PDB file of C-alpha atoms and ligand atoms in Angstrom:
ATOM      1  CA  UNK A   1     111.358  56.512 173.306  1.00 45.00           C
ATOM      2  CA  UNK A   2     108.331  54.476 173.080  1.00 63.00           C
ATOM      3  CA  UNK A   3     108.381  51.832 170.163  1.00 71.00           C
ATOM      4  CA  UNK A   4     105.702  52.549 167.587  1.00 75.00           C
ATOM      5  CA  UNK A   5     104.896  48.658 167.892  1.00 79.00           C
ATOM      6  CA  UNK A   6     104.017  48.930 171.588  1.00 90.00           C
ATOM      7  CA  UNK A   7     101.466  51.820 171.252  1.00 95.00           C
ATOM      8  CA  UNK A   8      98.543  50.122 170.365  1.00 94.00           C
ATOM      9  CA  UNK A   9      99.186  47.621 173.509  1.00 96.00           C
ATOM     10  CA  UNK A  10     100.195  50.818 175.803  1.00 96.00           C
ATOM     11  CA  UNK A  11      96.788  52.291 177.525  1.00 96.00           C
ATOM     12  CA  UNK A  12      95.009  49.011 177.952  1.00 95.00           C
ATOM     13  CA  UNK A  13      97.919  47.702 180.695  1.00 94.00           C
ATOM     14  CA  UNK A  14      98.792  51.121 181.820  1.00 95.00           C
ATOM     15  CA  UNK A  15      95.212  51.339 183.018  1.00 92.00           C
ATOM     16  CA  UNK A  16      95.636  47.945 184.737  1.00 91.00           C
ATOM     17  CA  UNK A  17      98.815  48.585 186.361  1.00 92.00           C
ATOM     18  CA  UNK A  18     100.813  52.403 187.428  1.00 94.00           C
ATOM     19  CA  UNK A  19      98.204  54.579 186.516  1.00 97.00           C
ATOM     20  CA  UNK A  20      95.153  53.997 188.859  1.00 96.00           C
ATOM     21  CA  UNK A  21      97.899  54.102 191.758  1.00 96.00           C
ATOM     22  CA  UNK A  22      99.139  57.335 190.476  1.00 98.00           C
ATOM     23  CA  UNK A  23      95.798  58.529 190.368  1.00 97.00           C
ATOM     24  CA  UNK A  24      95.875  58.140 193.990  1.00 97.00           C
ATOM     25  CA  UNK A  25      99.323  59.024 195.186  1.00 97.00           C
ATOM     26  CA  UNK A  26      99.284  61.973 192.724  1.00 98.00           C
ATOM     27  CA  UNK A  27      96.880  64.586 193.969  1.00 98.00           C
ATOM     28  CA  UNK A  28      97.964  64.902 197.230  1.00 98.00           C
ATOM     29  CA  UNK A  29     101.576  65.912 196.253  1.00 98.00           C
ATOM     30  CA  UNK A  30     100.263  68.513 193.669  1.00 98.00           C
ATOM     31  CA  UNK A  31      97.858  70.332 196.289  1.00 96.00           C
ATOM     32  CA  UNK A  32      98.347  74.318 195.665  1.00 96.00           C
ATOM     33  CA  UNK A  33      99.170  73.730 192.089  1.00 98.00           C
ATOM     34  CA  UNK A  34      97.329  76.224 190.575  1.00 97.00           C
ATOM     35  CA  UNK A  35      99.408  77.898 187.930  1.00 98.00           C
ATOM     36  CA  UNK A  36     101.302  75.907 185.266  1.00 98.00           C
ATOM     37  CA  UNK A  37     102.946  72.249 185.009  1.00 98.00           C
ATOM     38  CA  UNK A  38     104.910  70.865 183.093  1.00 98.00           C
ATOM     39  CA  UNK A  39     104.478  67.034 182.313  1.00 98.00           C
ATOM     40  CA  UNK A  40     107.738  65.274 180.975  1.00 98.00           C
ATOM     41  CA  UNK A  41     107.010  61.583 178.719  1.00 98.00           C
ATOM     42  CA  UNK A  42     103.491  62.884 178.686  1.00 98.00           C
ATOM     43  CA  UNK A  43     102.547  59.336 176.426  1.00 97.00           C
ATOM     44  CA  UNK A  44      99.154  59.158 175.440  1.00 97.00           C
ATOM     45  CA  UNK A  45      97.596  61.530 177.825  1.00 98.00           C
ATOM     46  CA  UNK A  46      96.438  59.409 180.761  1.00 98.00           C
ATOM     47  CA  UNK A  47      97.883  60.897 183.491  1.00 98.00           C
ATOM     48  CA  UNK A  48      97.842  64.222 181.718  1.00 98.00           C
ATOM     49  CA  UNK A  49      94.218  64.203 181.456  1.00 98.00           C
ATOM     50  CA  UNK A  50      94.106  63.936 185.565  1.00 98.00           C
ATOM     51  CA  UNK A  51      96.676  66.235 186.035  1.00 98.00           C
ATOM     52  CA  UNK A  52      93.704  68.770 184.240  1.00 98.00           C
ATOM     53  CA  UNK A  53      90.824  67.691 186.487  1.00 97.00           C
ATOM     54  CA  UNK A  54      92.712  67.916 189.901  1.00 97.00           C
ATOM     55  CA  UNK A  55      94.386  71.177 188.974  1.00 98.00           C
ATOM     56  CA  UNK A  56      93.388  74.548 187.051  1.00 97.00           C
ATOM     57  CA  UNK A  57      96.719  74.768 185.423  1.00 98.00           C
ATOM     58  CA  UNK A  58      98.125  75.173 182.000  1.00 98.00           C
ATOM     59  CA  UNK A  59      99.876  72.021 181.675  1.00 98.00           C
ATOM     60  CA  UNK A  60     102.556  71.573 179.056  1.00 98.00           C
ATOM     61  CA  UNK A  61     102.565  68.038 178.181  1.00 98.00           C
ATOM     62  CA  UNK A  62     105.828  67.300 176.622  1.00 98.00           C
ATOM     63  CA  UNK A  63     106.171  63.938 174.345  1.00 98.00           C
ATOM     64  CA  UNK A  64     108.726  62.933 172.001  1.00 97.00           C
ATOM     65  CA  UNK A  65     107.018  59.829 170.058  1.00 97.00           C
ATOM     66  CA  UNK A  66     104.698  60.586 167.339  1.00 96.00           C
ATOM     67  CA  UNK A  67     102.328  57.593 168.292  1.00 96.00           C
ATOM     68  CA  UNK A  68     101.816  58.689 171.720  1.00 97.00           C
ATOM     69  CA  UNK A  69     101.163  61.704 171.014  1.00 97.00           C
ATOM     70  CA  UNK A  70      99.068  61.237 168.448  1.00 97.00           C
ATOM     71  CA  UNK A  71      96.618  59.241 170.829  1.00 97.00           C
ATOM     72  CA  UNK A  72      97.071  62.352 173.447  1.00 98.00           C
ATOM     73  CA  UNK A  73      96.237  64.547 170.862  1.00 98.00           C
ATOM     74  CA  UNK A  74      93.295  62.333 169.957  1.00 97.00           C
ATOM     75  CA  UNK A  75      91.645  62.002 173.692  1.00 97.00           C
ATOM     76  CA  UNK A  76      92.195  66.288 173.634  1.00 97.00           C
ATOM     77  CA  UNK A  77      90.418  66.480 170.731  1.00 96.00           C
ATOM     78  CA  UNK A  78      87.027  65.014 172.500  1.00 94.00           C
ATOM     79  CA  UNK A  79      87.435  67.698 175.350  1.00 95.00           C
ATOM     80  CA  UNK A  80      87.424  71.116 173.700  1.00 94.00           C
ATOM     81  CA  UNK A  81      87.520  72.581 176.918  1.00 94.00           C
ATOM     82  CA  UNK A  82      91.356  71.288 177.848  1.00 96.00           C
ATOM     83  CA  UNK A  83      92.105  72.126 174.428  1.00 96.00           C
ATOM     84  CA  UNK A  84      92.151  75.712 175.740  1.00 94.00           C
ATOM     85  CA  UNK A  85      94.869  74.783 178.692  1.00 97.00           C
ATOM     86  CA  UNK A  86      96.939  71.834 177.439  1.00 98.00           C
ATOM     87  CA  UNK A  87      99.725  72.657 175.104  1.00 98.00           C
ATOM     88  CA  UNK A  88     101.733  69.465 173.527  1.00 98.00           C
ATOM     89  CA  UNK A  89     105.318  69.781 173.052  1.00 98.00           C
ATOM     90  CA  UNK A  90     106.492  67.772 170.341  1.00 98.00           C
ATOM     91  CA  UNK A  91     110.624  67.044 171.581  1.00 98.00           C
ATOM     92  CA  UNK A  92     112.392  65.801 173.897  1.00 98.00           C
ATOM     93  CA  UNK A  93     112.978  66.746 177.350  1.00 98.00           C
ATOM     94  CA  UNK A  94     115.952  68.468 177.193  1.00 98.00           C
ATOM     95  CA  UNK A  95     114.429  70.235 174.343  1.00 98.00           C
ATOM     96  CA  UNK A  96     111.823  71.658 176.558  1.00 98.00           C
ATOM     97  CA  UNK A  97     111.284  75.374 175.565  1.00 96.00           C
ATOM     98  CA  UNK A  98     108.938  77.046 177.819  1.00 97.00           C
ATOM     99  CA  UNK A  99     109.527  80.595 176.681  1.00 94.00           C
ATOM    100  CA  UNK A 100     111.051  81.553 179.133  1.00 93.00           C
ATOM    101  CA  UNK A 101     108.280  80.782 182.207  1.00 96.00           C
ATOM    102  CA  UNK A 102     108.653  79.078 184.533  1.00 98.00           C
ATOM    103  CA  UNK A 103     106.193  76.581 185.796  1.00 98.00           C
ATOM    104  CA  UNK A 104     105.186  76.020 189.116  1.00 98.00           C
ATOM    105  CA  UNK A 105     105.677  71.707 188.954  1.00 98.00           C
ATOM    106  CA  UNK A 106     107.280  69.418 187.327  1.00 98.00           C
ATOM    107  CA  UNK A 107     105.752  65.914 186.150  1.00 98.00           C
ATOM    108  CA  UNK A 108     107.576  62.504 185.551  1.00 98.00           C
ATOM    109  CA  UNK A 109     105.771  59.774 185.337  1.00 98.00           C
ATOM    110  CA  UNK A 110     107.108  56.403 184.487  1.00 96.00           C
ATOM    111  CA  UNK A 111     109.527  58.245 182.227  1.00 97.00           C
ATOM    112  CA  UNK A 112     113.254  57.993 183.983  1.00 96.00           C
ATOM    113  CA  UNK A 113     113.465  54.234 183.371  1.00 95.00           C
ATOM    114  CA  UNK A 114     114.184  55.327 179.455  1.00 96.00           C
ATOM    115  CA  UNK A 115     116.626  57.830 180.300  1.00 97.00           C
ATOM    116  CA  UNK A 116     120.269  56.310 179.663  1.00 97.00           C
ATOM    117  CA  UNK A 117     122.378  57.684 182.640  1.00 97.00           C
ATOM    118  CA  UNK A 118     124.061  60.300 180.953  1.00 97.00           C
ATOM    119  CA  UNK A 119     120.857  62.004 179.237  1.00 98.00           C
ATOM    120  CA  UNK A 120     119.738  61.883 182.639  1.00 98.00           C
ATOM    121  CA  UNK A 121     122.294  63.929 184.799  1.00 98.00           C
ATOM    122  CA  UNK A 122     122.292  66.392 182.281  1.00 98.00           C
ATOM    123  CA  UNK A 123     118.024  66.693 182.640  1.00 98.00           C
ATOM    124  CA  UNK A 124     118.049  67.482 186.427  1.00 98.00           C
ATOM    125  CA  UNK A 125     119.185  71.082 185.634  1.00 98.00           C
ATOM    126  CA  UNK A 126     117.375  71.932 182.406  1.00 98.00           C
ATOM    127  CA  UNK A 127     114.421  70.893 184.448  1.00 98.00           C
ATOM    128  CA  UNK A 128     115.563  73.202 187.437  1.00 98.00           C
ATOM    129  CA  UNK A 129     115.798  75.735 185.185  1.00 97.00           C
ATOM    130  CA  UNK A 130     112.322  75.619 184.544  1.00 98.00           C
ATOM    131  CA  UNK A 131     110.983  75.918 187.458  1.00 98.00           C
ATOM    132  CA  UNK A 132     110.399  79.020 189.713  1.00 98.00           C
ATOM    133  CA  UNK A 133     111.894  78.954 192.657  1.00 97.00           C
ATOM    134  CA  UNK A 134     110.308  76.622 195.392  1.00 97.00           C
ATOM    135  CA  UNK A 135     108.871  74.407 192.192  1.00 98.00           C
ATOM    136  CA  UNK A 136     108.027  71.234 192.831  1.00 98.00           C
ATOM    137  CA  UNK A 137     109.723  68.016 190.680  1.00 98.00           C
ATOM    138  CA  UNK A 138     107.234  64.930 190.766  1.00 98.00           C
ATOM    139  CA  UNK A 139     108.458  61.407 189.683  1.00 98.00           C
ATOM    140  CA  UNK A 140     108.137  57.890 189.888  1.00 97.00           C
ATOM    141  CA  UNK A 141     110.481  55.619 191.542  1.00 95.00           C
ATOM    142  CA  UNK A 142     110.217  51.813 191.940  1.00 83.00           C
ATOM    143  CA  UNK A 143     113.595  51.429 193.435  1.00 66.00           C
ATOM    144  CA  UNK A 144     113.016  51.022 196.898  1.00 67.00           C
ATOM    145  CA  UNK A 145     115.327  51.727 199.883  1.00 64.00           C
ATOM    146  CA  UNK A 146     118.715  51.446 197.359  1.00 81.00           C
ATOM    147  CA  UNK A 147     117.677  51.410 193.513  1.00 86.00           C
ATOM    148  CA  UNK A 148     119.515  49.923 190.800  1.00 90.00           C
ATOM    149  CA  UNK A 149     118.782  47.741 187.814  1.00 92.00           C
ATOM    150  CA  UNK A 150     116.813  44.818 188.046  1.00 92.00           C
ATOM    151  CA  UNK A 151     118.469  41.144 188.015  1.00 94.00           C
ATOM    152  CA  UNK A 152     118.286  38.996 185.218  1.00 97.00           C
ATOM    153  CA  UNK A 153     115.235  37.000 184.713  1.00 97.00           C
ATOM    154  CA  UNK A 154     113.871  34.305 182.289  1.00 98.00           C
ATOM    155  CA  UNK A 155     110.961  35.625 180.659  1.00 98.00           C
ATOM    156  CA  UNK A 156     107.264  35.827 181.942  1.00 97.00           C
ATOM    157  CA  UNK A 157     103.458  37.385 180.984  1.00 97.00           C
ATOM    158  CA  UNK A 158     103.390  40.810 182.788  1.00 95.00           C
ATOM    159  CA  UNK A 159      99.854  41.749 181.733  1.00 94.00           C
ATOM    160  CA  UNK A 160      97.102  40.821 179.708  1.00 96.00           C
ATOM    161  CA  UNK A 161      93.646  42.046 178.697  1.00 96.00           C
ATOM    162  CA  UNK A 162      90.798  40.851 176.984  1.00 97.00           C
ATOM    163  CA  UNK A 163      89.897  43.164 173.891  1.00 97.00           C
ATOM    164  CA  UNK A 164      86.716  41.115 172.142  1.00 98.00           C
ATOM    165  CA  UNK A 165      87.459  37.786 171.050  1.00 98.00           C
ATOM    166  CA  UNK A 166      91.571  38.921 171.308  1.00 98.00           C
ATOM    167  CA  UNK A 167      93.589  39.012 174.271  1.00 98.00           C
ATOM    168  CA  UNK A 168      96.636  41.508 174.385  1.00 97.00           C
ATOM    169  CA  UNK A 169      99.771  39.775 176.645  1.00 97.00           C
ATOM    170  CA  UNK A 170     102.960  41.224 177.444  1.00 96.00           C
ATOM    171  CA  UNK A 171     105.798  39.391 178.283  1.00 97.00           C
ATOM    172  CA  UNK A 172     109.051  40.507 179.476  1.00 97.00           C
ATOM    173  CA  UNK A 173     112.716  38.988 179.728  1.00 98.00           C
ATOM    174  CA  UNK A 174     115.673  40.847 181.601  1.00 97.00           C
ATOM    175  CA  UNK A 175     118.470  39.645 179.438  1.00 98.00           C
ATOM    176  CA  UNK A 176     121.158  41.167 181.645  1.00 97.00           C
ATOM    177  CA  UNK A 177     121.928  43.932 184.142  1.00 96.00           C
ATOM    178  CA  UNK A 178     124.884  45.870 185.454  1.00 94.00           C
ATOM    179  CA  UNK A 179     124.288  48.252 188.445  1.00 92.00           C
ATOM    180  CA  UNK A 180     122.488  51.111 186.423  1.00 94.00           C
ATOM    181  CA  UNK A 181     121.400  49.479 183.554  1.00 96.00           C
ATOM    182  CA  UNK A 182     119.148  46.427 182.171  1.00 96.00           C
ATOM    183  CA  UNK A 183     118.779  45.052 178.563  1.00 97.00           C
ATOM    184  CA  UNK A 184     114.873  43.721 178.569  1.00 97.00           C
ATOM    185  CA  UNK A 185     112.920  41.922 175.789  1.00 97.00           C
ATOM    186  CA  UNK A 186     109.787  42.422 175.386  1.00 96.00           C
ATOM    187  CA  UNK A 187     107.025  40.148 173.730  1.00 97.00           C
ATOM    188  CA  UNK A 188     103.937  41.936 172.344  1.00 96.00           C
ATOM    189  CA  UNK A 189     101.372  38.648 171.369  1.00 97.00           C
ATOM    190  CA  UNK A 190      97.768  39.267 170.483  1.00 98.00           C
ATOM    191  CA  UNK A 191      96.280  35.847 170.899  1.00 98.00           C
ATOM    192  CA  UNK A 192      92.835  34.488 170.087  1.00 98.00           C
ATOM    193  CA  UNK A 193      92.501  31.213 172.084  1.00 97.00           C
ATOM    194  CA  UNK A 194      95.494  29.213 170.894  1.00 97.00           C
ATOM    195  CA  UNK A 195      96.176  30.806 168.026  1.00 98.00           C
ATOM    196  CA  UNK A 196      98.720  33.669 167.600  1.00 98.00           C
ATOM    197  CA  UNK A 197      97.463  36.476 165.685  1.00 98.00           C
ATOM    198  CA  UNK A 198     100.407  38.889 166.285  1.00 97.00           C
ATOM    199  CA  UNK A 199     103.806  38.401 167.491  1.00 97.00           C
ATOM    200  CA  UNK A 200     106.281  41.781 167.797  1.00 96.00           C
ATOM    201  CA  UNK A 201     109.418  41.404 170.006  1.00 96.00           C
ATOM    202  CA  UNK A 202     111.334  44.597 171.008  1.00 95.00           C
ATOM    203  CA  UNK A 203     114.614  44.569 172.422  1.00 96.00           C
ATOM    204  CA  UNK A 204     115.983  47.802 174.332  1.00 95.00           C
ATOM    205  CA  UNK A 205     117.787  49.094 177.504  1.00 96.00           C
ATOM    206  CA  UNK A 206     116.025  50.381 180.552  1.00 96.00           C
ATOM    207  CA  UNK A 207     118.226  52.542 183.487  1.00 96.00           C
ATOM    208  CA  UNK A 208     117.642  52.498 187.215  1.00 94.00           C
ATOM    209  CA  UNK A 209     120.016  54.723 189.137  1.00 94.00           C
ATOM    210  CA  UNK A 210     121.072  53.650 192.608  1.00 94.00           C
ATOM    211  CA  UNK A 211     119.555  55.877 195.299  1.00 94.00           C
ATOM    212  CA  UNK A 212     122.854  57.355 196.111  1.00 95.00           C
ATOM    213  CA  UNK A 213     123.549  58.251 192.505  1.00 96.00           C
ATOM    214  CA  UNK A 214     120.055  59.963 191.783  1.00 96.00           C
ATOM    215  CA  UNK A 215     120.374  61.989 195.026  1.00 96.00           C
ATOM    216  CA  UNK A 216     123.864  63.243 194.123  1.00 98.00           C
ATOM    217  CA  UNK A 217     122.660  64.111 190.536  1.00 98.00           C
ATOM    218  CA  UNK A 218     119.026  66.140 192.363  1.00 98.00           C
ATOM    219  CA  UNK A 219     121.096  67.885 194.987  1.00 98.00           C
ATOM    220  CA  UNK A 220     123.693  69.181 192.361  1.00 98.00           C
ATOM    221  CA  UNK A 221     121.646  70.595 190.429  1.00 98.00           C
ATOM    222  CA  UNK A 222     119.926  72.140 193.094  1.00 98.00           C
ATOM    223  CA  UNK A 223     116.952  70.154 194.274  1.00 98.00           C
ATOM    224  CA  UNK A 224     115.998  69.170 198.342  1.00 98.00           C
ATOM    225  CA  UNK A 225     113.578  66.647 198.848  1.00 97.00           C
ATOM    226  CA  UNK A 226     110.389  66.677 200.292  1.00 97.00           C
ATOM    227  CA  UNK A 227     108.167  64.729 201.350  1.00 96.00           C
ATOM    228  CA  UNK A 228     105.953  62.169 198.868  1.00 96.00           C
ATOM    229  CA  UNK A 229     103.741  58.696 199.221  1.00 96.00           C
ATOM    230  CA  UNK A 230     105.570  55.416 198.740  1.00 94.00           C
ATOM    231  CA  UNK A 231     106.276  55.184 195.055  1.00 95.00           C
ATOM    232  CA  UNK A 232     106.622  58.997 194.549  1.00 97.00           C
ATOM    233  CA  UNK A 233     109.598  61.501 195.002  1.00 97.00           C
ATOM    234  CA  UNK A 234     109.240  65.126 195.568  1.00 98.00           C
ATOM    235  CA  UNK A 235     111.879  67.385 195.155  1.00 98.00           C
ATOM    236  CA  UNK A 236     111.278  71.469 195.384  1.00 98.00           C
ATOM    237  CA  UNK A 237     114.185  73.782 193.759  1.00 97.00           C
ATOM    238  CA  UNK A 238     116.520  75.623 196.018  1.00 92.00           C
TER     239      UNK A 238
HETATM  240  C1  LIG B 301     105.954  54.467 180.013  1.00 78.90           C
HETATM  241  S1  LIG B 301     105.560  55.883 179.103  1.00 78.90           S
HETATM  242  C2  LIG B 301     104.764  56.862 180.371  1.00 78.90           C
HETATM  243  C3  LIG B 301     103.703  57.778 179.792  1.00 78.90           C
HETATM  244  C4  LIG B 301     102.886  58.539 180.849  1.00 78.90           C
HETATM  245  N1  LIG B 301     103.737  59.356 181.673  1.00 78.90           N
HETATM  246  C5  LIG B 301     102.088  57.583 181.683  1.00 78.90           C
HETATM  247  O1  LIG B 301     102.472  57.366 182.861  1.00 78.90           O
HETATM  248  O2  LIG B 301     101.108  57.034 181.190  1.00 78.90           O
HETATM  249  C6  LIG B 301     107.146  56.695 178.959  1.00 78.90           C
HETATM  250  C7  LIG B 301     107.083  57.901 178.037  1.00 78.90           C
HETATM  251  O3  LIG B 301     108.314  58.628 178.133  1.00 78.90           O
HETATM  252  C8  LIG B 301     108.625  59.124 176.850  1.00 78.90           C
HETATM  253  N2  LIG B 301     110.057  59.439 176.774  1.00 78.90           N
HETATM  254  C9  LIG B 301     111.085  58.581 176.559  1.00 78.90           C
HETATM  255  N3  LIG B 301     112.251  59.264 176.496  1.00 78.90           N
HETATM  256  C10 LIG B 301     111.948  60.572 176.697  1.00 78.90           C
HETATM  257  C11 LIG B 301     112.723  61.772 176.726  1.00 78.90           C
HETATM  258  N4  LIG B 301     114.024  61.744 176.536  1.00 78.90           N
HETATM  259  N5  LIG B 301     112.087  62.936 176.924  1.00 78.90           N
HETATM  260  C12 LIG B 301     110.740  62.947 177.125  1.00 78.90           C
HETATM  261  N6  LIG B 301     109.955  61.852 177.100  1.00 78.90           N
HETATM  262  C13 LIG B 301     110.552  60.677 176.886  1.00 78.90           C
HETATM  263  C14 LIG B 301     108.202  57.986 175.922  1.00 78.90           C
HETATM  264  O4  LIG B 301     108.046  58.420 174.594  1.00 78.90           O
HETATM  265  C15 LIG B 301     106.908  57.505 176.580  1.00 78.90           C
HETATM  266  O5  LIG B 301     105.774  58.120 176.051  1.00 78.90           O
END
């Protein structure tokens, strides 16, 4: 789950970095959604807000950390018109409860990364279960041709952006990695010139599956996969 300390830094390098490519890879994948979808690790709304423009369905966006969605709630509350469609699901995703519909998609965006292995396998079906048959499952995936964690690296500025007289910088450090899983340390600075004038560090685990091991876990739970742009899979229930 997203660290309280990292929400303030969260849509100002999203914007700079997945999301506008999502914004283009996305719509494609979701044409002749029309019905319902349901948006796993929702965070603070950016890509559900898009999700609501390129398609006229109820979306269920489904977010587990209070400061997310409290800025997701927030950027709803200036558009009284999604209001009407956009229901957010306070719990975790294998707490989904959907009342018994199913919806026609399923949205993961920049989510499975947090998802410690186990947690995982045991999503792939709760989520088929949620879909009608023929549903589509959307998610990111950085891994390439094979997957896997990434190796260990010394620590290094992976964005920053100018807010006023501040500038907002994080830096990451993979500590270690096995083949599924990486410990990484993150530096959250706001800096004004030289001077430091915050400083949070967060230490946590992130999990990459190998390709063979996510496409075991997808096709026993009863997924085939379809096509999607670089950067995307699409998977449609059996
Ligand atoms: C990197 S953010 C991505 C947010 C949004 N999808 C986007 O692309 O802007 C990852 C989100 O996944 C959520 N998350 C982490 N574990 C989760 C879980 N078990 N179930 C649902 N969401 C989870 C986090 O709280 C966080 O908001």
């Amino acid at each position: 789950m997203t660290d309280f300390l990292s929400v303030p830094f969260y849509d100002l390098l999203a914007e700079e970095s997945h999301v506008p490519r999502i914004r283009e890879t996305l719509p494609p994948v979701l044409e002749g959604v029309r019905r319902s979808i349901l948006e796993i690790g929702a965070g603070t709304g950016l890509i559900t807000m898009s999700l609501a423009e390129w398609t006229p369905a109820e979306i269920f966006a489904l977010e587990p950390s209070a400061g997310m969605r409290g800025v997701l709630l927030s950027r709803l509350s200036g558009r009284p018109d999604l209001l009407e469609r956009v229901t957010v699901l306070p719990c975790d995703a294998l707490s989904v409860n959907l009342d018994g519909e199913p919806v026609e998609a399923v949205v993961m965006i920049n989510v499975m990364y947090a998802l410690e292995p186990g947690y995982r396998k045991r999503l792939w079906p709760v989520l088929a279960a949620h879909l009608e048959p023929g549903g589509l499952l959307v998610f990111t995936w950085r891994g390439g041709g094979g997957g896997g964690a990434p190796a260990p690296r010394p620590l290094q500025e992976v964005h920053s952006r100018q807010v006023g007289r501040h500038t907002y910088r994080v830096s990451l450090e993979i500590v270690e990695s096995t083949e599924e899983a990486y410990k990484g340390r993150y530096l959250y600075r706001i800096t004004q010139g030289d001077r430091v004038v915050s400083e949070e560090e967060i230490v946590g685990h992130g999990y990459r599956p190998t390709w063979e091991t996510l496409q075991e876990e997808l096709v026993s739970a009863g997924f085939v996969q379809s096509d999607a742009p670089e950067g995307l899979l699409a998977w449609r229930r059996t």
